[in-house]
Amino acid sequence: PLSADEAELGVADGAQMVLVDGRFPEVCRALSSLARGRGTRVVATVERMTDQNRRLGSVADVLIMPGALVQAMHPSADPVDAGRLSQDELGVPAVIVTLGGKGCLVFDESGIHKLDGYSADVVDSVGAGDAFAAAVTLGLAWDWPVAVAAAFGNYVGARACEGTSDSWSRIPERPTIEEARALISRPS
């Protein structure tokens, strides 16, 4: 793998957003710091909380974390309090706590949002989290509010579980915010 010293942002020149995960946290943190220094917004996903991932969270604009991780960080708190505590502890402007098929919780400057999941005829859930994170990142690049981008992520993640080309045909290539709101406001 690439080392943190070798991290260069050249591949992301001109990008509005950068999406990184916590698999190589020092490299992701270095790339995120470079991106933020250029005015590029950063979305980071983490599956486990390590000291390195805590530092990655400190340079992200949006941090996506699974509900089980948030509960493990704050076992005596209910999910909403655990999410808010995690946001405060990590100093991230926005945190999205994923809840699988149940949706997600969004914590940002506008408040706390509980977003329900979408029904899906699940064939295989592998890749649903990546599809969710990619859709959130696209929504943010299109200047959507975090909660709208997360709701779009819920919808796209559900479609990813279905594993059929018909599932993907229901997602417009680049929806306007109005189309996205209409898409995510109706049952799938």
PDB file of N, CA and C in Angstrom, residues 100-101 116-132 135 151-172 182-188:
ATOM      1  N   GLY A 100     -27.947  -0.101   8.331  1.00  0.00           N
ATOM      2  CA  GLY A 100     -28.311  -1.158   7.391  1.00  0.00           C
ATOM      3  C   GLY A 100     -29.654  -0.854   6.733  1.00  0.00           C
ATOM      4  N   GLY A 101     -30.473  -1.869   6.612  1.00  0.00           N
ATOM      5  CA  GLY A 101     -31.778  -1.708   5.974  1.00  0.00           C
ATOM      6  C   GLY A 101     -32.740  -0.803   6.718  1.00  0.00           C
ATOM      7  N   ASP A 116     -35.378   6.785   7.310  1.00  0.00           N
ATOM      8  CA  ASP A 116     -35.743   5.383   7.163  1.00  0.00           C
ATOM      9  C   ASP A 116     -35.066   4.774   5.944  1.00  0.00           C
ATOM     10  N   GLY A 117     -34.883   3.455   5.997  1.00  0.00           N
ATOM     11  CA  GLY A 117     -34.336   2.724   4.860  1.00  0.00           C
ATOM     12  C   GLY A 117     -35.418   2.479   3.827  1.00  0.00           C
ATOM     13  N   TYR A 118     -35.023   1.834   2.744  1.00  0.00           N
ATOM     14  CA  TYR A 118     -35.944   1.510   1.655  1.00  0.00           C
ATOM     15  C   TYR A 118     -36.034   0.013   1.516  1.00  0.00           C
ATOM     16  N   SER A 119     -37.219  -0.455   1.161  1.00  0.00           N
ATOM     17  CA  SER A 119     -37.369  -1.896   0.978  1.00  0.00           C
ATOM     18  C   SER A 119     -36.572  -2.332  -0.243  1.00  0.00           C
ATOM     19  N   ALA A 120     -36.092  -3.551  -0.180  1.00  0.00           N
ATOM     20  CA  ALA A 120     -35.310  -4.109  -1.283  1.00  0.00           C
ATOM     21  C   ALA A 120     -35.505  -5.611  -1.295  1.00  0.00           C
ATOM     22  N   ASP A 121     -35.527  -6.179  -2.483  1.00  0.00           N
ATOM     23  CA  ASP A 121     -35.512  -7.626  -2.636  1.00  0.00           C
ATOM     24  C   ASP A 121     -34.043  -8.032  -2.633  1.00  0.00           C
ATOM     25  N   VAL A 122     -33.520  -8.275  -1.441  1.00  0.00           N
ATOM     26  CA  VAL A 122     -32.082  -8.470  -1.265  1.00  0.00           C
ATOM     27  C   VAL A 122     -31.609  -9.766  -1.914  1.00  0.00           C
ATOM     28  N   VAL A 123     -30.656  -9.604  -2.823  1.00  0.00           N
ATOM     29  CA  VAL A 123     -29.964 -10.728  -3.440  1.00  0.00           C
ATOM     30  C   VAL A 123     -28.606 -10.881  -2.771  1.00  0.00           C
ATOM     31  N   ASP A 124     -27.925  -9.756  -2.587  1.00  0.00           N
ATOM     32  CA  ASP A 124     -26.590  -9.747  -1.992  1.00  0.00           C
ATOM     33  C   ASP A 124     -26.323  -8.345  -1.470  1.00  0.00           C
ATOM     34  N   SER A 125     -25.980  -8.231  -0.200  1.00  0.00           N
ATOM     35  CA  SER A 125     -25.758  -6.900   0.375  1.00  0.00           C
ATOM     36  C   SER A 125     -24.315  -6.418   0.241  1.00  0.00           C
ATOM     37  N   VAL A 126     -23.431  -7.242  -0.317  1.00  0.00           N
ATOM     38  CA  VAL A 126     -22.042  -6.826  -0.501  1.00  0.00           C
ATOM     39  C   VAL A 126     -22.008  -5.616  -1.434  1.00  0.00           C
ATOM     40  N   GLY A 127     -21.376  -4.570  -0.997  1.00  0.00           N
ATOM     41  CA  GLY A 127     -21.269  -3.353  -1.794  1.00  0.00           C
ATOM     42  C   GLY A 127     -22.312  -2.298  -1.478  1.00  0.00           C
ATOM     43  N   ALA A 128     -23.299  -2.644  -0.657  1.00  0.00           N
ATOM     44  CA  ALA A 128     -24.347  -1.673  -0.337  1.00  0.00           C
ATOM     45  C   ALA A 128     -23.776  -0.469   0.402  1.00  0.00           C
ATOM     46  N   GLY A 129     -22.862  -0.698   1.325  1.00  0.00           N
ATOM     47  CA  GLY A 129     -22.247   0.408   2.058  1.00  0.00           C
ATOM     48  C   GLY A 129     -21.411   1.295   1.158  1.00  0.00           C
ATOM     49  N   ASP A 130     -20.686   0.694   0.223  1.00  0.00           N
ATOM     50  CA  ASP A 130     -19.901   1.485  -0.728  1.00  0.00           C
ATOM     51  C   ASP A 130     -20.817   2.302  -1.642  1.00  0.00           C
ATOM     52  N   ALA A 131     -21.925   1.685  -2.078  1.00  0.00           N
ATOM     53  CA  ALA A 131     -22.887   2.408  -2.912  1.00  0.00           C
ATOM     54  C   ALA A 131     -23.501   3.570  -2.131  1.00  0.00           C
ATOM     55  N   PHE A 132     -23.813   3.319  -0.853  1.00  0.00           N
ATOM     56  CA  PHE A 132     -24.337   4.368   0.018  1.00  0.00           C
ATOM     57  C   PHE A 132     -23.357   5.538   0.089  1.00  0.00           C
ATOM     58  N   ALA A 135     -23.068   7.485  -3.163  1.00  0.00           N
ATOM     59  CA  ALA A 135     -24.248   8.320  -3.421  1.00  0.00           C
ATOM     60  C   ALA A 135     -24.266   9.546  -2.510  1.00  0.00           C
ATOM     61  N   ALA A 151     -30.275  10.431   2.460  1.00  0.00           N
ATOM     62  CA  ALA A 151     -31.499   9.742   2.033  1.00  0.00           C
ATOM     63  C   ALA A 151     -31.296   9.132   0.643  1.00  0.00           C
ATOM     64  N   PHE A 152     -30.620   9.863  -0.242  1.00  0.00           N
ATOM     65  CA  PHE A 152     -30.285   9.336  -1.571  1.00  0.00           C
ATOM     66  C   PHE A 152     -29.359   8.123  -1.414  1.00  0.00           C
ATOM     67  N   GLY A 153     -28.402   8.205  -0.485  1.00  0.00           N
ATOM     68  CA  GLY A 153     -27.531   7.070  -0.211  1.00  0.00           C
ATOM     69  C   GLY A 153     -28.312   5.854   0.251  1.00  0.00           C
ATOM     70  N   ASN A 154     -29.311   6.060   1.118  1.00  0.00           N
ATOM     71  CA  ASN A 154     -30.172   4.953   1.552  1.00  0.00           C
ATOM     72  C   ASN A 154     -30.842   4.291   0.354  1.00  0.00           C
ATOM     73  N   TYR A 155     -31.366   5.116  -0.539  1.00  0.00           N
ATOM     74  CA  TYR A 155     -32.066   4.595  -1.719  1.00  0.00           C
ATOM     75  C   TYR A 155     -31.111   3.799  -2.615  1.00  0.00           C
ATOM     76  N   VAL A 156     -29.949   4.375  -2.900  1.00  0.00           N
ATOM     77  CA  VAL A 156     -28.980   3.713  -3.778  1.00  0.00           C
ATOM     78  C   VAL A 156     -28.435   2.441  -3.118  1.00  0.00           C
ATOM     79  N   GLY A 157     -28.185   2.481  -1.817  1.00  0.00           N
ATOM     80  CA  GLY A 157     -27.725   1.289  -1.105  1.00  0.00           C
ATOM     81  C   GLY A 157     -28.735   0.156  -1.188  1.00  0.00           C
ATOM     82  N   ALA A 158     -30.014   0.479  -1.079  1.00  0.00           N
ATOM     83  CA  ALA A 158     -31.063  -0.537  -1.204  1.00  0.00           C
ATOM     84  C   ALA A 158     -31.083  -1.135  -2.603  1.00  0.00           C
ATOM     85  N   ARG A 159     -30.934  -0.287  -3.609  1.00  0.00           N
ATOM     86  CA  ARG A 159     -30.907  -0.782  -4.979  1.00  0.00           C
ATOM     87  C   ARG A 159     -29.688  -1.679  -5.213  1.00  0.00           C
ATOM     88  N   ALA A 160     -28.559  -1.354  -4.587  1.00  0.00           N
ATOM     89  CA  ALA A 160     -27.351  -2.170  -4.743  1.00  0.00           C
ATOM     90  C   ALA A 160     -27.564  -3.585  -4.215  1.00  0.00           C
ATOM     91  N   CYS A 161     -28.395  -3.738  -3.202  1.00  0.00           N
ATOM     92  CA  CYS A 161     -28.665  -5.063  -2.623  1.00  0.00           C
ATOM     93  C   CYS A 161     -29.463  -5.956  -3.564  1.00  0.00           C
ATOM     94  N   GLU A 162     -30.179  -5.345  -4.490  1.00  0.00           N
ATOM     95  CA  GLU A 162     -31.044  -6.123  -5.370  1.00  0.00           C
ATOM     96  C   GLU A 162     -30.267  -6.828  -6.475  1.00  0.00           C
ATOM     97  N   GLY A 163     -29.126  -6.279  -6.839  1.00  0.00           N
ATOM     98  CA  GLY A 163     -28.238  -6.958  -7.770  1.00  0.00           C
ATOM     99  C   GLY A 163     -28.772  -7.176  -9.166  1.00  0.00           C
ATOM    100  N   THR A 164     -29.722  -6.361  -9.627  1.00  0.00           N
ATOM    101  CA  THR A 164     -30.232  -6.506 -10.993  1.00  0.00           C
ATOM    102  C   THR A 164     -30.065  -5.195 -11.746  1.00  0.00           C
ATOM    103  N   SER A 165     -29.932  -5.281 -13.063  1.00  0.00           N
ATOM    104  CA  SER A 165     -29.770  -4.060 -13.855  1.00  0.00           C
ATOM    105  C   SER A 165     -31.017  -3.190 -13.779  1.00  0.00           C
ATOM    106  N   ASP A 166     -32.196  -3.806 -13.591  1.00  0.00           N
ATOM    107  CA  ASP A 166     -33.430  -3.032 -13.448  1.00  0.00           C
ATOM    108  C   ASP A 166     -33.365  -2.132 -12.220  1.00  0.00           C
ATOM    109  N   SER A 167     -32.719  -2.601 -11.159  1.00  0.00           N
ATOM    110  CA  SER A 167     -32.584  -1.800  -9.937  1.00  0.00           C
ATOM    111  C   SER A 167     -31.862  -0.499 -10.232  1.00  0.00           C
ATOM    112  N   TRP A 168     -30.786  -0.590 -10.995  1.00  0.00           N
ATOM    113  CA  TRP A 168     -29.987   0.599 -11.296  1.00  0.00           C
ATOM    114  C   TRP A 168     -30.703   1.532 -12.267  1.00  0.00           C
ATOM    115  N   SER A 169     -31.579   0.996 -13.124  1.00  0.00           N
ATOM    116  CA  SER A 169     -32.270   1.848 -14.102  1.00  0.00           C
ATOM    117  C   SER A 169     -33.259   2.789 -13.421  1.00  0.00           C
ATOM    118  N   ARG A 170     -33.622   2.527 -12.177  1.00  0.00           N
ATOM    119  CA  ARG A 170     -34.539   3.409 -11.451  1.00  0.00           C
ATOM    120  C   ARG A 170     -33.838   4.623 -10.852  1.00  0.00           C
ATOM    121  N   ILE A 171     -32.523   4.712 -10.990  1.00  0.00           N
ATOM    122  CA  ILE A 171     -31.766   5.828 -10.432  1.00  0.00           C
ATOM    123  C   ILE A 171     -31.355   6.738 -11.583  1.00  0.00           C
ATOM    124  N   PRO A 172     -31.847   7.976 -11.607  1.00  0.00           N
ATOM    125  CA  PRO A 172     -31.448   8.901 -12.680  1.00  0.00           C
ATOM    126  C   PRO A 172     -29.935   9.115 -12.646  1.00  0.00           C
ATOM    127  N   ALA A 182     -38.089  13.718  -4.826  1.00  0.00           N
ATOM    128  CA  ALA A 182     -39.243  12.942  -5.265  1.00  0.00           C
ATOM    129  C   ALA A 182     -38.927  11.448  -5.237  1.00  0.00           C
ATOM    130  N   LEU A 183     -37.744  11.089  -5.662  1.00  0.00           N
ATOM    131  CA  LEU A 183     -37.321   9.698  -5.686  1.00  0.00           C
ATOM    132  C   LEU A 183     -37.288   9.103  -4.281  1.00  0.00           C
ATOM    133  N   ILE A 184     -36.719   9.841  -3.347  1.00  0.00           N
ATOM    134  CA  ILE A 184     -36.559   9.302  -2.004  1.00  0.00           C
ATOM    135  C   ILE A 184     -37.805   9.475  -1.135  1.00  0.00           C
ATOM    136  N   SER A 185     -38.795  10.213  -1.622  1.00  0.00           N
ATOM    137  CA  SER A 185     -40.000  10.419  -0.814  1.00  0.00           C
ATOM    138  C   SER A 185     -41.066   9.360  -1.083  1.00  0.00           C
ATOM    139  N   ARG A 186     -40.859   8.547  -2.096  1.00  0.00           N
ATOM    140  CA  ARG A 186     -41.861   7.519  -2.378  1.00  0.00           C
ATOM    141  C   ARG A 186     -41.277   6.137  -2.094  1.00  0.00           C
ATOM    142  N   PRO A 187     -42.148   5.169  -1.844  1.00  0.00           N
ATOM    143  CA  PRO A 187     -41.653   3.809  -1.576  1.00  0.00           C
ATOM    144  C   PRO A 187     -40.903   3.281  -2.791  1.00  0.00           C
ATOM    145  N   SER A 188     -39.920   2.407  -2.545  1.00  0.00           N
ATOM    146  CA  SER A 188     -39.138   1.857  -3.655  1.00  0.00           C
ATOM    147  C   SER A 188     -39.851   0.722  -4.329  1.00  0.00           C
TER     148      SER A 188
END
